[in-house]
Short mmCIF file of C-alpha atoms in Angstrom, two decimals:
data_model
loop_
_atom_site.label_atom_id
_atom_site.label_comp_id
_atom_site.label_asym_id
_atom_site.label_seq_id
_atom_site.Cartn_x
_atom_site.Cartn_y
_atom_site.Cartn_z
CA MET A 1 -0.11 0.14 -0.24
CA SER A 2 2.93 2.30 -0.36
CA PHE A 3 1.29 3.62 -3.87
CA ILE A 4 -0.79 5.80 -1.23
CA GLY A 5 2.22 7.47 -0.13
CA ASN A 6 2.99 8.36 -3.65
CA ILE A 7 -0.73 9.70 -4.55
CA VAL A 8 -0.58 11.73 -1.19
CA ALA A 9 3.10 13.11 -2.31
CA GLY A 10 2.00 13.97 -5.57
CA GLN A 11 -1.18 15.81 -4.22
CA ALA A 12 0.96 17.49 -2.10
CA ALA A 13 3.31 18.71 -4.67
CA SER A 14 0.63 20.06 -6.77
CA ALA A 15 -0.82 22.08 -3.92
CA ILE A 16 3.08 23.45 -3.23
CA GLY A 17 3.31 24.46 -6.68
CA LYS A 18 0.14 26.50 -6.91
CA TYR A 19 1.17 28.10 -3.73
CA ASN A 20 4.71 29.15 -4.61
CA GLN A 21 2.92 30.39 -7.97
CA SER A 22 0.60 32.53 -6.05
CA VAL A 23 3.17 33.73 -3.90
CA TYR A 24 5.34 35.01 -6.80
CA SER A 25 2.43 36.29 -8.47
CA ALA A 26 1.66 38.81 -5.21
CA GLN A 27 5.34 39.85 -5.46
CA ALA A 28 5.43 40.20 -9.26
CA ALA A 29 2.31 42.52 -8.68
CA TYR A 30 3.94 44.29 -5.77
CA GLN A 31 7.25 44.92 -7.72
CA LYS A 32 5.34 46.48 -10.35
CA ARG A 33 2.74 48.39 -8.30
CA GLN A 34 6.17 49.88 -6.58
CA GLY A 35 7.41 51.07 -9.80
CA GLU A 36 4.37 52.79 -10.93
CA ILE A 37 4.27 54.52 -7.38
CA ALA A 38 7.72 55.39 -7.96
CA LYS A 39 7.16 57.09 -11.25
CA ALA A 40 4.18 58.87 -10.13
CA THR A 41 5.94 60.26 -7.20
CA TYR A 42 8.70 61.43 -9.49
CA ASP A 43 6.48 62.96 -12.22
CA LYS A 44 4.16 64.84 -9.12
CA VAL A 45 6.74 65.64 -6.70
CA THR A 46 10.57 64.96 -7.42
CA ARG A 47 10.27 66.62 -10.73
CA PRO A 48 8.41 70.08 -10.06
CA ILE A 49 10.66 70.31 -6.88
CA PHE A 50 13.56 69.67 -9.52
CA LEU A 51 12.26 72.29 -12.12
CA LYS A 52 11.42 75.00 -9.29
CA GLN A 53 15.20 74.39 -7.96
CA GLN A 54 16.48 75.04 -11.16
CA LYS A 55 14.26 77.90 -11.83
CA SER A 56 15.72 79.52 -8.73
CA GLN A 57 19.11 78.49 -9.64
CA TYR A 58 18.85 80.30 -13.01
CA SER A 59 17.43 83.35 -11.27
CA THR A 60 20.21 83.54 -8.79
CA PHE A 61 22.86 83.00 -11.95
CA LEU A 62 20.75 86.04 -13.76
CA VAL A 63 20.88 88.58 -10.84
CA SER A 64 24.61 87.82 -10.34
CA ALA A 65 25.00 88.43 -14.33
CA LEU A 66 23.13 91.60 -14.17
CA ASN A 67 25.07 92.69 -11.13
CA SER A 68 28.07 92.30 -12.57
CA GLY A 69 27.34 95.39 -14.74
CA ALA A 70 28.01 93.33 -17.92
CA GLU A 71 25.52 93.80 -20.71
CA PHE A 72 23.10 90.96 -21.05
CA ARG A 73 21.98 90.60 -24.47
CA ALA A 74 22.25 88.39 -27.23
CA GLY A 75 25.82 87.90 -28.49
CA THR A 76 27.35 88.80 -25.00
CA SER A 77 29.33 86.51 -22.81
CA PRO A 78 26.81 86.73 -19.96
CA TYR A 79 24.03 85.95 -22.42
CA LEU A 80 26.00 82.94 -24.04
CA ALA A 81 26.51 81.76 -20.60
CA GLY A 82 23.02 82.12 -19.82
CA LEU A 83 22.31 79.97 -22.47
CA GLU A 84 24.68 77.49 -21.90
CA PHE A 85 23.04 77.33 -18.16
CA LYS A 86 19.69 76.88 -19.51
CA VAL A 87 21.00 73.96 -22.01
CA ASN A 88 22.35 72.27 -19.22
CA GLN A 89 19.50 72.64 -17.07
CA ALA A 90 17.29 70.98 -19.73
CA THR A 91 19.66 68.22 -20.09
CA ASP A 92 19.67 67.36 -16.62
CA VAL A 93 15.65 67.30 -16.79
CA ALA A 94 16.00 65.09 -19.70
CA ILE A 95 18.49 62.70 -17.92
CA GLN A 96 16.24 62.57 -14.74
CA ASP A 97 13.26 61.99 -17.20
CA TYR A 98 14.87 59.13 -18.78
CA ASN A 99 16.19 57.70 -15.43
CA ALA A 100 12.61 57.41 -14.03
CA GLU A 101 11.45 56.05 -17.16
CA MET A 102 14.12 53.54 -17.19
CA ASN A 103 13.32 52.69 -13.39
CA LEU A 104 9.75 51.98 -14.40
CA ILE A 105 10.68 49.76 -17.14
CA ASP A 106 13.23 47.87 -14.98
CA SER A 107 10.38 47.33 -12.35
CA PHE A 108 8.16 45.80 -14.83
CA ASN A 109 10.82 43.67 -15.86
CA ARG A 110 11.49 42.47 -12.64
CA SER A 111 8.12 41.87 -12.23
CA ILE A 112 7.95 39.50 -15.37
CA LEU A 113 10.78 37.77 -14.33
CA THR A 114 9.21 37.09 -10.83
CA GLU A 115 6.29 35.74 -12.51
CA SER A 116 8.05 33.49 -14.62
CA ARG A 117 9.45 32.28 -11.61
CA GLY A 118 5.68 31.24 -10.38
CA THR A 119 4.99 29.63 -13.55
CA ALA A 120 8.11 27.36 -13.12
CA GLU A 121 7.12 26.37 -9.53
CA ARG A 122 3.72 25.51 -11.15
CA PHE A 123 5.29 23.44 -13.74
CA LYS A 124 7.63 21.82 -11.16
CA GLY A 125 4.76 20.58 -8.68
CA ASP A 126 2.49 19.40 -11.74
CA LEU A 127 5.46 17.53 -12.86
CA THR A 128 6.30 16.20 -9.47
CA ARG A 129 2.63 15.20 -9.05
CA ASP A 130 2.57 13.31 -12.34
CA THR A 131 5.61 11.43 -11.83
CA GLU A 132 4.31 10.42 -8.16
CA PHE A 133 1.01 9.18 -9.89
CA ALA A 134 3.12 7.11 -12.27
CA LYS A 135 5.25 5.52 -9.29
CA ALA A 136 1.64 5.00 -7.74
CA GLY A 137 0.20 3.13 -10.79
CA GLY A 138 3.40 1.20 -11.30
CA LYS A 139 3.50 -0.11 -7.64
CA MET A 140 -0.04 -0.87 -8.04
CA PHE A 141 0.52 -2.75 -11.10
CA ALA A 142 3.14 -4.73 -9.59
CA ASN A 143 1.17 -5.42 -6.50
CA TYR A 144 -1.66 -7.00 -8.81
CA GLN A 145 0.96 -9.02 -10.52
CA SER A 146 2.32 -10.70 -7.55
CA SER A 147 -0.76 -10.93 -5.56
CA GLY A 148 -3.63 -10.73 -7.73
CA SER A 149 -5.07 -7.42 -5.63
CA LEU A 150 -3.79 -3.93 -6.22
CA LEU A 151 -3.48 -3.06 -2.30
CA GLY A 152 -0.70 -6.18 -2.39
#
């Protein structure tokens, strides 16, 4: 009657596989949501603060340039310095935006990998279940061959 142990082991392996898949699915959903929250925080909080700081920095630069007594008009050194300052600030914003988007994509990719681990766990449980059921069938057949009864 050891085939009963194989049947129980098969059922347990299947249940464990399903449970592990559900755990990985929950973890994947959490990772995806974390990425969405981080992106929303960047868009609604961090980016506006960054833009406000840049505006303040440019104002400080402009006041400093005007206080120097040099003319601030197209073609002059202070104007060109201000133009470069604005280009650098725009580049910084573009880099920040790119990094925020890449972090979101990275969190989605991590969630997909985690989800696939769950699928693999489910497959492993089902494969173990099928193997244990096959063992049980083999033992029952051997019992029948030797004693004429499935129970042995």
